[in-house]
Coordinates of C-alpha atoms (C1' of nucleotides) in Angstrom, one line a residue:
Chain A
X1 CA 43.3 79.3 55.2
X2 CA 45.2 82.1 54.3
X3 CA 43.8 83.4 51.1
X4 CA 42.0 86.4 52.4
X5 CA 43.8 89.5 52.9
X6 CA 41.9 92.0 55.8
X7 CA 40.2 94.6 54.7
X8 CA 38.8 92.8 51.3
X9 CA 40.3 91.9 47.6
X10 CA 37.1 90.4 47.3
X11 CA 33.4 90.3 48.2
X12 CA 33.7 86.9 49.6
X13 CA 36.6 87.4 51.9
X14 CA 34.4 90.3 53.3
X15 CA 31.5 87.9 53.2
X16 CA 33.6 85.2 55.2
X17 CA 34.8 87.8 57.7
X18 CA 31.5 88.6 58.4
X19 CA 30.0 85.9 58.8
X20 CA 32.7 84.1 60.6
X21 CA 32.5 87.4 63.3
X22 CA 28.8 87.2 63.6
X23 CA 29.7 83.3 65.1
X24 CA 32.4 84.3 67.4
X25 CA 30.9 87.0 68.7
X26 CA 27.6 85.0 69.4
X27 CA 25.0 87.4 66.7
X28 CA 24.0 83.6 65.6
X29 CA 23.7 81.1 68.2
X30 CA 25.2 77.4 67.3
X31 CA 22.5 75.2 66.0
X32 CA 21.1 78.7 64.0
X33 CA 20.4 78.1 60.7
X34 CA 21.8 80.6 58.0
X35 CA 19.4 81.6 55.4
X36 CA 21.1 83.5 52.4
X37 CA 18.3 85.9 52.7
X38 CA 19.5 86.9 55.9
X39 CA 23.3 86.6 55.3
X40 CA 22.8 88.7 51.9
X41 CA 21.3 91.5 54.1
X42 CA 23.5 91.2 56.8
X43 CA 26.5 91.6 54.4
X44 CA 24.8 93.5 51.3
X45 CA 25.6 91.4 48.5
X46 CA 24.3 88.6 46.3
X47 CA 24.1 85.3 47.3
X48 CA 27.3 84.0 45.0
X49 CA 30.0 85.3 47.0
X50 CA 28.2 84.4 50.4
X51 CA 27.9 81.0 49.3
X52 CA 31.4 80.6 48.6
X53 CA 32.6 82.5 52.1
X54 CA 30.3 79.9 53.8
X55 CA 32.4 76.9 51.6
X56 CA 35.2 78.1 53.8
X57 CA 33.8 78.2 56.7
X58 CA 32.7 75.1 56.5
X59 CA 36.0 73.8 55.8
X60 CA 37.1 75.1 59.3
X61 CA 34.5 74.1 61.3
X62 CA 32.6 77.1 62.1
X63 CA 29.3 76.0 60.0
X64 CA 27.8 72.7 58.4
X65 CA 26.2 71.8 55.5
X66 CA 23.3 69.6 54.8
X67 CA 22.5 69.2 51.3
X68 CA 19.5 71.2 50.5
X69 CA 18.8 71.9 53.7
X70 CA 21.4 75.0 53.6
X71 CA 24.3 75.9 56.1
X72 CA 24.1 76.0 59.8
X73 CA 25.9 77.6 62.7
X74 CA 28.2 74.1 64.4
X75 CA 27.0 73.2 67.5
X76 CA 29.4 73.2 70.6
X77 CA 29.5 70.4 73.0
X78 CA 31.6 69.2 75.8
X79 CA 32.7 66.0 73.6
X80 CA 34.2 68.6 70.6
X81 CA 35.9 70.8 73.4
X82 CA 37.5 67.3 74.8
X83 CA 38.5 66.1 71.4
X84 CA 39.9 68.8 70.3
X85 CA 41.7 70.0 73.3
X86 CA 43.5 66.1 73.0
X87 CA 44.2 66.9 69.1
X88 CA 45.9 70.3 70.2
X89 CA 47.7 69.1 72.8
X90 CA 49.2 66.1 70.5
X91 CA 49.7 68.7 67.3
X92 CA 50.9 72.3 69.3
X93 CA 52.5 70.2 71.3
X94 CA 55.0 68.3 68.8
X95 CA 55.0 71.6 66.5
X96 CA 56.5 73.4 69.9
X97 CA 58.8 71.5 70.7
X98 CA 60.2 71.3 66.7
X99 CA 60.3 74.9 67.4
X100 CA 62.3 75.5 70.5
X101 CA 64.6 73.1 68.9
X102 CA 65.1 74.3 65.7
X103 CA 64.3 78.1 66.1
X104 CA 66.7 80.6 65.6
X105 CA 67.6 84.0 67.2
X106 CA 65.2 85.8 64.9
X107 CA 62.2 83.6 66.2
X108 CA 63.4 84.3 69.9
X109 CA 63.0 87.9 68.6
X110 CA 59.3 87.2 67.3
X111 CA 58.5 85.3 70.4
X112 CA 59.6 88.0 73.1
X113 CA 58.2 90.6 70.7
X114 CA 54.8 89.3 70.4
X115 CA 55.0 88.4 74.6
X116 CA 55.1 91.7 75.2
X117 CA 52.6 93.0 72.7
X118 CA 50.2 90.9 74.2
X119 CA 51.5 91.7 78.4
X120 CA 50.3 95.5 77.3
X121 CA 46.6 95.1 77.8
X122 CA 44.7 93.7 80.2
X123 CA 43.5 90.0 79.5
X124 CA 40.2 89.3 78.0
X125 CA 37.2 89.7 81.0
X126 CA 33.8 90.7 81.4
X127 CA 34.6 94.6 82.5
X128 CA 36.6 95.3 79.8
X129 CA 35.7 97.1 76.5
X130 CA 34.6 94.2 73.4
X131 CA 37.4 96.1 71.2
X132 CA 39.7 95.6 73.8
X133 CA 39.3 91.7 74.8
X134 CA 39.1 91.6 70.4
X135 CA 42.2 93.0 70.7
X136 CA 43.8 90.7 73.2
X137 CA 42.6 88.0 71.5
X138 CA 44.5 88.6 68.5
X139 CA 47.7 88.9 70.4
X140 CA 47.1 85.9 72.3
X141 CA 46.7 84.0 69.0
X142 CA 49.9 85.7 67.4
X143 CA 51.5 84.6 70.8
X144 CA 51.2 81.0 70.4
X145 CA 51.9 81.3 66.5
X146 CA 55.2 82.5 67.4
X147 CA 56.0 80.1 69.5
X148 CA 55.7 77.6 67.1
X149 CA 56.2 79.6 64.0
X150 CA 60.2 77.9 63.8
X151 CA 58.6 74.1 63.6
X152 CA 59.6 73.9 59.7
X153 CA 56.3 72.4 59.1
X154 CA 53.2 74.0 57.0
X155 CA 51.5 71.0 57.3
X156 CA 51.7 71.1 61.5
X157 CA 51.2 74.8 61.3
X158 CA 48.2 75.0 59.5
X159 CA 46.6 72.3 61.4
X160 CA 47.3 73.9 64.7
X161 CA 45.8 77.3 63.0
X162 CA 42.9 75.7 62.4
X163 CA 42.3 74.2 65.9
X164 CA 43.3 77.2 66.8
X165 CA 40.6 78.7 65.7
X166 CA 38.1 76.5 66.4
X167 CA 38.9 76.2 70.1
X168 CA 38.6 80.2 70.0
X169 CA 34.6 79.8 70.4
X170 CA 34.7 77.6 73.2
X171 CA 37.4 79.9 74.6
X172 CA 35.0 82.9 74.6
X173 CA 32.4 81.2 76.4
X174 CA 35.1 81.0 79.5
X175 CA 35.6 85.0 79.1
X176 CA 32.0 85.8 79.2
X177 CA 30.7 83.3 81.6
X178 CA 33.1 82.2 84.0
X179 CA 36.0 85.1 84.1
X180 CA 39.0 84.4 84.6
X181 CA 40.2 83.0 87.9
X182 CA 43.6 81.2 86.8
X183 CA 46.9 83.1 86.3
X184 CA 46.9 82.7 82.9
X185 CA 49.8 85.9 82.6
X186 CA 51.5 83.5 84.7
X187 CA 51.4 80.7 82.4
X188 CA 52.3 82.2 79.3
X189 CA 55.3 84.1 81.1
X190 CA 56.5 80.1 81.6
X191 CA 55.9 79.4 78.2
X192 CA 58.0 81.8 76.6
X193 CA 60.8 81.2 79.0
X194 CA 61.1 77.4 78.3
X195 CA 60.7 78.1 75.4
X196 CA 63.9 80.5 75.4
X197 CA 65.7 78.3 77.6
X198 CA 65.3 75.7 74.8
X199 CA 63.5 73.0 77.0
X200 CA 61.8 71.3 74.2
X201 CA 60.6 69.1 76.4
X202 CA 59.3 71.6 79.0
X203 CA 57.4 74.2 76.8
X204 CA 55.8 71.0 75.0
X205 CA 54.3 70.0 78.2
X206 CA 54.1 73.3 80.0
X207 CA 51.8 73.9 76.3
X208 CA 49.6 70.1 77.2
X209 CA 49.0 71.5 80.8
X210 CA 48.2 75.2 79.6
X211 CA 45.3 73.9 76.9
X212 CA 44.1 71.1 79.7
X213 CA 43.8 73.8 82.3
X214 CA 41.5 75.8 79.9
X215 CA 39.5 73.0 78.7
X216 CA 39.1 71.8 82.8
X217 CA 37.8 75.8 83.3
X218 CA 35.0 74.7 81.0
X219 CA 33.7 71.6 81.8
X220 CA 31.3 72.5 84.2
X221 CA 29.6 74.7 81.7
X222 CA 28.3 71.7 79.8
X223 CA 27.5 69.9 82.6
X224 CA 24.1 71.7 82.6
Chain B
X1 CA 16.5 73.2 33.2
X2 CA 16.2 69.3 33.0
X3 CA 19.1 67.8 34.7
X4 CA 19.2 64.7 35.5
X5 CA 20.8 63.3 39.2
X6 CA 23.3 61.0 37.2
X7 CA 24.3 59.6 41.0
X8 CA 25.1 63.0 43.0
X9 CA 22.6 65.1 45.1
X10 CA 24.2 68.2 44.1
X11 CA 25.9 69.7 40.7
X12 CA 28.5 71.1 43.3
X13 CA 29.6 67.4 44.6
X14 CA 30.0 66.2 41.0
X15 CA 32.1 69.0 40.1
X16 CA 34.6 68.1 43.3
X17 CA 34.6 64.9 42.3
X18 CA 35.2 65.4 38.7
X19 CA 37.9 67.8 39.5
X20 CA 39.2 65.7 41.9
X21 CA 39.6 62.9 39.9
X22 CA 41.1 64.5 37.2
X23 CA 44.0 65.9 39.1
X24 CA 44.4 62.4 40.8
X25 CA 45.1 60.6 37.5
X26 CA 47.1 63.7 36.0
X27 CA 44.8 64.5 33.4
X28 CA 45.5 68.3 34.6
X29 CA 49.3 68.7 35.8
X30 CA 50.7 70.0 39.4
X31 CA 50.7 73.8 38.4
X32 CA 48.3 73.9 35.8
X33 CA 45.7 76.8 35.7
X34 CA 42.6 75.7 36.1
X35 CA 40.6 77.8 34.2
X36 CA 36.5 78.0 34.4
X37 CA 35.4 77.7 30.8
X38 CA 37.5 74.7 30.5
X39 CA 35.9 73.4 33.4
X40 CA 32.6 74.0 32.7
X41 CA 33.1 72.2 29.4
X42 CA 34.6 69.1 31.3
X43 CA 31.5 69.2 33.7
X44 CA 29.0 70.1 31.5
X45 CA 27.7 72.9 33.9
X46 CA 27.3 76.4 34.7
X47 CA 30.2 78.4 37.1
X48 CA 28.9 78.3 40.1
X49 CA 28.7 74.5 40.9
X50 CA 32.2 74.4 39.4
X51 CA 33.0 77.5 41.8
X52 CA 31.9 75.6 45.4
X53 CA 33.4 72.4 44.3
X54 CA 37.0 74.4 43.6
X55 CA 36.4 76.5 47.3
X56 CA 36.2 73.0 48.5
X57 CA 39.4 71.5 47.0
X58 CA 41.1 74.5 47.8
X59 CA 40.5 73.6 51.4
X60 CA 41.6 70.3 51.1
X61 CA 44.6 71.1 49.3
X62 CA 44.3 69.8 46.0
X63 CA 44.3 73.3 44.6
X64 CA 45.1 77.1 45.3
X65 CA 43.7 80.3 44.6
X66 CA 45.1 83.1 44.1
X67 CA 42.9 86.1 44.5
X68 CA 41.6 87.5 41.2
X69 CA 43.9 85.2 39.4
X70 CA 42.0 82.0 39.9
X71 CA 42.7 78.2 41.0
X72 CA 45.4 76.4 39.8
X73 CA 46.3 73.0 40.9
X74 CA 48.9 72.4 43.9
X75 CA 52.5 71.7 42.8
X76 CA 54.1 68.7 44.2
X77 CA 57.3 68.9 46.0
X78 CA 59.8 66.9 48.1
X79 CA 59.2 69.7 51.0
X80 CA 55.7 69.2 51.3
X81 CA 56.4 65.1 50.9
X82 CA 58.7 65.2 53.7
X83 CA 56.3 67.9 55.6
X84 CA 53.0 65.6 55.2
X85 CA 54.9 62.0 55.9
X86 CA 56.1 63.5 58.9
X87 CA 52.9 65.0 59.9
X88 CA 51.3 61.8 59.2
X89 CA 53.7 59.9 61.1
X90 CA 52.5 62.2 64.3
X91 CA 48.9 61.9 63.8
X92 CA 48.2 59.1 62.1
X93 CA 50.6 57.1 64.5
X94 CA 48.6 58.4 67.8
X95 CA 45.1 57.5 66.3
X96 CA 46.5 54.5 65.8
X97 CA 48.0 53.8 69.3
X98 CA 44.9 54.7 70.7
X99 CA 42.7 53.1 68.3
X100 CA 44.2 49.6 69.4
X101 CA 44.0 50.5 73.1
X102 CA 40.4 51.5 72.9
X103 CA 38.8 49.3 70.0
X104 CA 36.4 46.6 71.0
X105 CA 35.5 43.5 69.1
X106 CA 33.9 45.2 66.5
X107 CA 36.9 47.4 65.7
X108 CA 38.4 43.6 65.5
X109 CA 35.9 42.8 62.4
X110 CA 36.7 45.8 60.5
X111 CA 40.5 46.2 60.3
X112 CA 40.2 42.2 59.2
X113 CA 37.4 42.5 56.9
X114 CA 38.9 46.0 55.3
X115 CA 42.3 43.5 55.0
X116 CA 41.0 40.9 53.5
X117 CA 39.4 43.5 50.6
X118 CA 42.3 44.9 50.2
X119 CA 44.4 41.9 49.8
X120 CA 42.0 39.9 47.8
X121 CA 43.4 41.9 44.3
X122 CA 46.7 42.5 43.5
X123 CA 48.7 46.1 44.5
X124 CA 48.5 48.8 42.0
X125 CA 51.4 48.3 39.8
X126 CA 51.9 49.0 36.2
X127 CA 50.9 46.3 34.1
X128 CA 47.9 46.4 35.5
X129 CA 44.5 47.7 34.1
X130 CA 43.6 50.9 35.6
X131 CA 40.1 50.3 37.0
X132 CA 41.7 47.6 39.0
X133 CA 44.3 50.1 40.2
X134 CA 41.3 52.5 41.3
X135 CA 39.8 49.5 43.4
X136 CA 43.2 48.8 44.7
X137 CA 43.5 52.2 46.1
X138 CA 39.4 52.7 47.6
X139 CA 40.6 49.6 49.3
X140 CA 43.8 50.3 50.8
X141 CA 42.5 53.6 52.4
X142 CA 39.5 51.6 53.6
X143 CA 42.1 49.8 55.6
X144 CA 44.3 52.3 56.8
X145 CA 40.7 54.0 57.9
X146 CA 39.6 51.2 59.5
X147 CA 42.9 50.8 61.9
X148 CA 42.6 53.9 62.7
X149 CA 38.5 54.2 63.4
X150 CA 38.3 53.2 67.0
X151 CA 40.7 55.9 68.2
X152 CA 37.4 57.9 69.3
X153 CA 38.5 61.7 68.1
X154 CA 36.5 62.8 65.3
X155 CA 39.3 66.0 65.0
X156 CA 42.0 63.4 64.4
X157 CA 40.5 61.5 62.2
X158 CA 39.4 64.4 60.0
X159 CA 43.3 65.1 59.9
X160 CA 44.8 62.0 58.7
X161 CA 42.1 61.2 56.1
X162 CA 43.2 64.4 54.9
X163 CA 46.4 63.9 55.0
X164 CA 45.2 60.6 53.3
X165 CA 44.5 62.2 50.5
X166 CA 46.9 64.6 50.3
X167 CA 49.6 62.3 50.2
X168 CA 47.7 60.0 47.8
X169 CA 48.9 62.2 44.3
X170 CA 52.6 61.5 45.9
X171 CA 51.5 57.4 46.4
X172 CA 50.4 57.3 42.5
X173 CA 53.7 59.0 41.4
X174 CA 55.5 56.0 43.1
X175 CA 53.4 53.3 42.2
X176 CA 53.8 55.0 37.8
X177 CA 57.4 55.7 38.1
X178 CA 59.4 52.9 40.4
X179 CA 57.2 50.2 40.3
X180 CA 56.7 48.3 44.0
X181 CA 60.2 46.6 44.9
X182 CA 59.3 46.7 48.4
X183 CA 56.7 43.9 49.9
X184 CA 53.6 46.1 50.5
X185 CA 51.7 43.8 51.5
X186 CA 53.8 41.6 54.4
X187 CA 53.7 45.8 56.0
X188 CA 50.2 45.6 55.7
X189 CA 49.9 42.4 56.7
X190 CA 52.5 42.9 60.3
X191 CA 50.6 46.3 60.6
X192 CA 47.4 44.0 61.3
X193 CA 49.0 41.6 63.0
X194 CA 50.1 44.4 65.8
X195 CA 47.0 46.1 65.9
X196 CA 45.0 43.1 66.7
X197 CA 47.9 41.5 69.2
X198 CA 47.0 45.0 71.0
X199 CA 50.6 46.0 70.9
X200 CA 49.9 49.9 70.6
X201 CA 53.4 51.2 70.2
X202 CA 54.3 48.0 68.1
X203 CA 52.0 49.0 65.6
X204 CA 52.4 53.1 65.7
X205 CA 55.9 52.1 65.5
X206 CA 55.3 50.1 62.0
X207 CA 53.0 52.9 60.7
X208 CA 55.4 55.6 61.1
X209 CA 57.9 53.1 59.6
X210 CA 55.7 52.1 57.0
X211 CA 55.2 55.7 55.6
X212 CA 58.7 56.7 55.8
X213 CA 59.4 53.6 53.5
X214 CA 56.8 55.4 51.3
X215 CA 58.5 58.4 51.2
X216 CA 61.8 57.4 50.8
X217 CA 61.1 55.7 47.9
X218 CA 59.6 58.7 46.0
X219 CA 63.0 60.8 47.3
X220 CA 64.7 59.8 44.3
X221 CA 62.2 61.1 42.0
X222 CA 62.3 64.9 43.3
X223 CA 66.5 65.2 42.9
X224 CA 65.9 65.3 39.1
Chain C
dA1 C1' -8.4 57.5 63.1
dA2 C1' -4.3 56.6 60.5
dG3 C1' -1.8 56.7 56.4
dT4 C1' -1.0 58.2 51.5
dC5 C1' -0.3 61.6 48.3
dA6 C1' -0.5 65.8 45.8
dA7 C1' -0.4 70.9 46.0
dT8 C1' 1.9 74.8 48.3
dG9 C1' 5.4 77.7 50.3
dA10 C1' 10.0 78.4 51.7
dT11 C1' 14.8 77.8 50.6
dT12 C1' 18.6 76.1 48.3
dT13 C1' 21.0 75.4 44.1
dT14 C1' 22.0 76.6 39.4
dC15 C1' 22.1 79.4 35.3
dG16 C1' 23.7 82.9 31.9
dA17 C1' 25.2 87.3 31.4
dA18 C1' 27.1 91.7 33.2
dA19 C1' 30.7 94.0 35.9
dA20 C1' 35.3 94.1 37.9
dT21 C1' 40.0 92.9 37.7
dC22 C1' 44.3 91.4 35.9
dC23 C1' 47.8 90.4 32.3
dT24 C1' 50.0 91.6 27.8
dG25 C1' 51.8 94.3 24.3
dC26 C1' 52.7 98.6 22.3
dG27 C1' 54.2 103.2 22.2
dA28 C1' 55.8 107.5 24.3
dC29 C1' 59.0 109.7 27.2
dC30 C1' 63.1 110.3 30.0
Chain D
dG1 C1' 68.2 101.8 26.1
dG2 C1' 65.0 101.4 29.7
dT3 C1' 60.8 102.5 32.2
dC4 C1' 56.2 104.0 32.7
dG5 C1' 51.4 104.3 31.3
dC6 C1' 47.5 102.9 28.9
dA7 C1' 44.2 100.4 25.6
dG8 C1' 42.8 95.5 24.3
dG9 C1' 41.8 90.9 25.5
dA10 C1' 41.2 87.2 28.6
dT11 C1' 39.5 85.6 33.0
dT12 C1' 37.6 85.9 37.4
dT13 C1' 34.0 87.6 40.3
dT14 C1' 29.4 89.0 41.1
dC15 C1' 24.6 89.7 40.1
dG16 C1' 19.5 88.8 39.8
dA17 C1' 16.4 85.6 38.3
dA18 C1' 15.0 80.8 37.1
dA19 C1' 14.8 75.9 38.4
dA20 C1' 15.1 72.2 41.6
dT21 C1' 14.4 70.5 46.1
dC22 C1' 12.7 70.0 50.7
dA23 C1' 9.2 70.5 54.4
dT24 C1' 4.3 71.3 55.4
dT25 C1' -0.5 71.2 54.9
dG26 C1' -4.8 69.3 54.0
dA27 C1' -7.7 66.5 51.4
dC28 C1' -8.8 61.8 50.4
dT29 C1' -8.7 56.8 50.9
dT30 C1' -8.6 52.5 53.9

DNA sequence: AAGTCAATGATTTTCGAAAATCCTGCGACC
DNA sequence: GGTCGCAGGATTTTCGAAAATCATTGACTT
């Protein structure tokens, strides 16, 4: 989805923002329900636009609906982390390697550029400052859009935005519970040099191993 | 207020598939505003409902918005056909290779049942009446669907049967400009055949070769 | 006791109008 | 002659309340 520009052209792309933050950040558990007497107070407005921000969430996975029963905050379990760690690794993958082999030197300039941005600060862990680790995270993701930004395919890309985002829950639950043991710097240094070197082939697996590795980090979690 | 539930649980849900139906058989044109008193009048209902059922089209690509502007519906192009039959070819091709590696006996039933629907009437063509064409084309996604149903990731599936429908407004163009020179249904037909020999690449081979016979044939149409 | 059914309360869904925003055309000014 | 700015009109977006629906409770029958 791209239709919302930050900061808000409309009352419902403030409503989605907020709402979609109060779910990433963990304000409403998954499983919650979401009463539009709550959301209206949590966002102070009337219940039209929230009802359209939580339309789009829907769409991306961050809430479902049930008719007449209202919206609810989507559950996580181990079989969604698995399933869409798979889709990833078959989508991000292909788009990657489309991208190492088509991109051009201005996308080895977005690439390096948005590496570094993201080398800056410390990654995501439990003694650093929320702004901070919201800040990282935001890199991160403009990290791996780079990467595959050159794949010539809006279709691809928008799919991998999506999982994207929807792996981005599960991904904070291995911040705040488990740290971060695994050399994850490391990794995405690899990355961006296949990716340079033009091994298609490489970066798309390199990427496969990268998203398994995380996934693996998280297993145990559920195994509760 | 006396409405009565002419077959769906919510105004909202007959709205998206008013809407939906009407930009399917081109009663509103790729490009066209769509503008809310009209469709209130075509719905016979108040904005809102008309409002969540356009969020939800928006989503699915059908339609875009454009912020304090409005929705409009999606323009076709040869772009986005090549984009989406190549995006298809990736995804729906893996659910499909692992859908005849993991499906079990029942899986069997449904890909020859769905067949045997689909190839009990003849293809959409056009000397034929329109409400036959409809059923044509409920049965021929039931089929790809059920090829595709035992590949065990919900993610995946969620992709191609958007894709589905995505490319379906590209499908009817073909089937009301060229006619069908091409034997539909021996594809259809071998595509079964593979699946339920179990020869996975065999048939994600003849999928992806299946939909880029699709799409060549509509590449004509675009170079006006 | 168990089951049915109607009234009640909580919540979603829908309405119709008001407010906000954008587009167009016209005129003034440089 | 061209550009800028500003009413007028059309359209989207939002509001607050009304209507419809779901879940629960408790009385009443079997």
């Amino acid at each position: 989805m791209e239709q919302k520009k930050a900061g808000g052209r409309t009352l419902a792309g403030d409503a989605y923002e907020a709402i979609r933050q109060a779910i990433r950040t963990g304000a409403v558990k998954p499983g919650d329900r979401l009463r539009f007497a709550d959301l209206q107070a949590l966002c102070g407005m009337s219940v039209t636009p929230v009802r359209e921000a939580l339309a789009r969430l829907t769409a991306e996975g961050f809430t479902v609906l049930d008719d007449h029963r209202g919206y609810s905050v989507a559950r996580l379990s181990l079989e969604e982390l698995r399933d869409i760690t798979a889709t990833r690794q078959l989508c991000e993958g292909e788009a990657l390697r489309l991208s190492v082999l088509r991109g051009d030197a201005d996308w080895e300039g977005r690439v390096i550029a948005a590496h570094h941005l993201m080398a800056r600060i410390p990654q995501a862990r439990e003694d650093i400052p929320s702004a901070m680790r919201e800040d990282w995270e935001a890199r991160h993701a403009a990290f791996h859009a780079a990467l595959i930004s050159a794949c010539g395919s809006p279709a691809l890309l928008e799919i991998c935005e999506k999982l994207f985002s929807r792996a981005d829950r599960y991904r904070r639950l291995s911040v705040s519970l488990l740290g971060t043991a695994r050399d994850v710097a490391g990794e995405h240094r690899r990355l961006m040099e296949l990716a340079l070197a033009r091994d298609a082939e490489g970066a798309a697996a390199a990427l496969r191993d990268h998203y398994g590795r995380t996934a693996a980090a998280l297993e145990g979690f559920f195994a509760v």
